[in-house]
Coordinates of C-alpha atoms in Angstrom, one line a residue:
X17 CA -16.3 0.3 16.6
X18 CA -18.6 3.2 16.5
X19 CA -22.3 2.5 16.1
X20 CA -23.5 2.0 12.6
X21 CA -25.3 4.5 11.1
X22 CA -28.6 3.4 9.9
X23 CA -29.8 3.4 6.1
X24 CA -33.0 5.6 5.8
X25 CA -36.5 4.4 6.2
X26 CA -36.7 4.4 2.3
X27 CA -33.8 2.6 1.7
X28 CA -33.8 -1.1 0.3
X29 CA -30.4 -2.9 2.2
X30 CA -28.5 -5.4 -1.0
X31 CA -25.2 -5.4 0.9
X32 CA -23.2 -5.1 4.5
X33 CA -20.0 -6.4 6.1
X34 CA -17.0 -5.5 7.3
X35 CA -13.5 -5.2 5.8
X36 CA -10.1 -4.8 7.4
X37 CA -7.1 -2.0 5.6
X38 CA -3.7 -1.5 6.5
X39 CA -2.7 2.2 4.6
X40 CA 1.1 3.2 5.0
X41 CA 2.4 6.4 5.4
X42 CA 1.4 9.1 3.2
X43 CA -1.3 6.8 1.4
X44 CA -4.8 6.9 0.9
X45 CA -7.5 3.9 0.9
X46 CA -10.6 4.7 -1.2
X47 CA -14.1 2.2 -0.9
X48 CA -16.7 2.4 -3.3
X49 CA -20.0 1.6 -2.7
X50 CA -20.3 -0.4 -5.8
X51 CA -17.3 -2.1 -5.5
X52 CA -18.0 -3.2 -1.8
X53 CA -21.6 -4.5 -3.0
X54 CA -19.9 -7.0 -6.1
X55 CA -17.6 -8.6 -3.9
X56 CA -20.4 -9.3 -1.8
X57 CA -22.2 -10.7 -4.6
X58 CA -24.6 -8.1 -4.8
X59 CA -25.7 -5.8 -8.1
X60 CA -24.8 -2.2 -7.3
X61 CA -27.5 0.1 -8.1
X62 CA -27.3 3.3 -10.2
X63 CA -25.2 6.0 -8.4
X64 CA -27.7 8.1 -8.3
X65 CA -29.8 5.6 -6.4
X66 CA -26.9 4.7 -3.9
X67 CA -26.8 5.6 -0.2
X68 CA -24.5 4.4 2.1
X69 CA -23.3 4.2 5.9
X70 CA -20.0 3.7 7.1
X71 CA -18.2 3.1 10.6
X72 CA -14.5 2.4 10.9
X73 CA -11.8 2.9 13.6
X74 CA -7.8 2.6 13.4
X75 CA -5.1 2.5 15.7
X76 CA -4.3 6.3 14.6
X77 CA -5.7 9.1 13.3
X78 CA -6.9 9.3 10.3
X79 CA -8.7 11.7 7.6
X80 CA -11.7 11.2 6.2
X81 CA -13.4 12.5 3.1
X82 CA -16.1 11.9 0.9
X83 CA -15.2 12.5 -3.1
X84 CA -16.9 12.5 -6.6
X85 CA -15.0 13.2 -9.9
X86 CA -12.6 15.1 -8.8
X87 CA -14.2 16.6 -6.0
X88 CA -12.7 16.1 -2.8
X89 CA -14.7 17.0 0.7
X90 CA -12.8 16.3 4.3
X91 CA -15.1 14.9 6.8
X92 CA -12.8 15.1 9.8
X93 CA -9.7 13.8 11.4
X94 CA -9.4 10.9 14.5
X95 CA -9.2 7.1 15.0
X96 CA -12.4 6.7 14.6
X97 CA -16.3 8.1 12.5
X98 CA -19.0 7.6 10.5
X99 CA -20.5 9.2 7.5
X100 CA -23.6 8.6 6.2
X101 CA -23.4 9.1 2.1
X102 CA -24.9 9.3 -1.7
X103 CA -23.3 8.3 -4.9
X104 CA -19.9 9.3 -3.6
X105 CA -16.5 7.8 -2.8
X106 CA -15.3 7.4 0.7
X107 CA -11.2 7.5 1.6
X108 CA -9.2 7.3 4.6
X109 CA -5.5 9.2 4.8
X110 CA -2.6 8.6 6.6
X111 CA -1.0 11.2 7.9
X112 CA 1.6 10.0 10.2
X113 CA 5.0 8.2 9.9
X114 CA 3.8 4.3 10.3
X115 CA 1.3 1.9 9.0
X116 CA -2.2 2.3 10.4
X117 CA -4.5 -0.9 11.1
X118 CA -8.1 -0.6 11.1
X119 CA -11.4 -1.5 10.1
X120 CA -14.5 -0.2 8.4
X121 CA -18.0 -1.8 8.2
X122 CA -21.1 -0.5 5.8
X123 CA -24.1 -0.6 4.8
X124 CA -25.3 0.1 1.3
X125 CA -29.1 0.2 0.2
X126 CA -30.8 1.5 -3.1
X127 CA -33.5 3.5 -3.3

């Protein structure tokens, strides 16, 4: 797994862990920050109060982006990254022919 991006100085941490995906061919697998903080028991903040890290790997390439209502930014391509995000969504792609195994961990704070 890559290292973890930090949450800023000014950032208050109210959820982490780690989940594992499985995303078939020609899917996508979207996390939300505020989804990922209520299963952990935790009250999301406001999204405009939301900022988040991620780090996952796979055992293929992937894509990455970062979207918000309707909006759709690619991050990059590979089997493995981290982003370090707002009040946005985060998705992984699968570009290739078989089912890709992976994992992603986070941090989400509230500022």
């Amino acid at each position: 797994m890559p290292s973890q991006p930090p949450l800023a100085g000014d950032v208050r941490q109210i959820a982490a862990g780690t989940v594992s995906f499985n995303i078939a061919p020609g899917e996508t697998r979207s996390f939300e920050a505020a989804t990922l903080a209520a299963d952990r028991g935790a009250s999301p903040p406001p999204t405009a109060a939301v900022s988040w890290t991620v780090a996952w790997r796979a055992t293929d390439s992937l894509t990455s982006a970062w979207y918000r209502q309707g909006s759709r930014t690619e991050i990059g391509k590979g089997r493995w990254g981290t982003a370090d995000m707002g009040g946005v969504g985060f998705e992984l792609r699968n570009d290739t022919r078989a089912t890709i195994y992976g994992e992603l961990s986070f941090l989400i704070g509230s500022r």
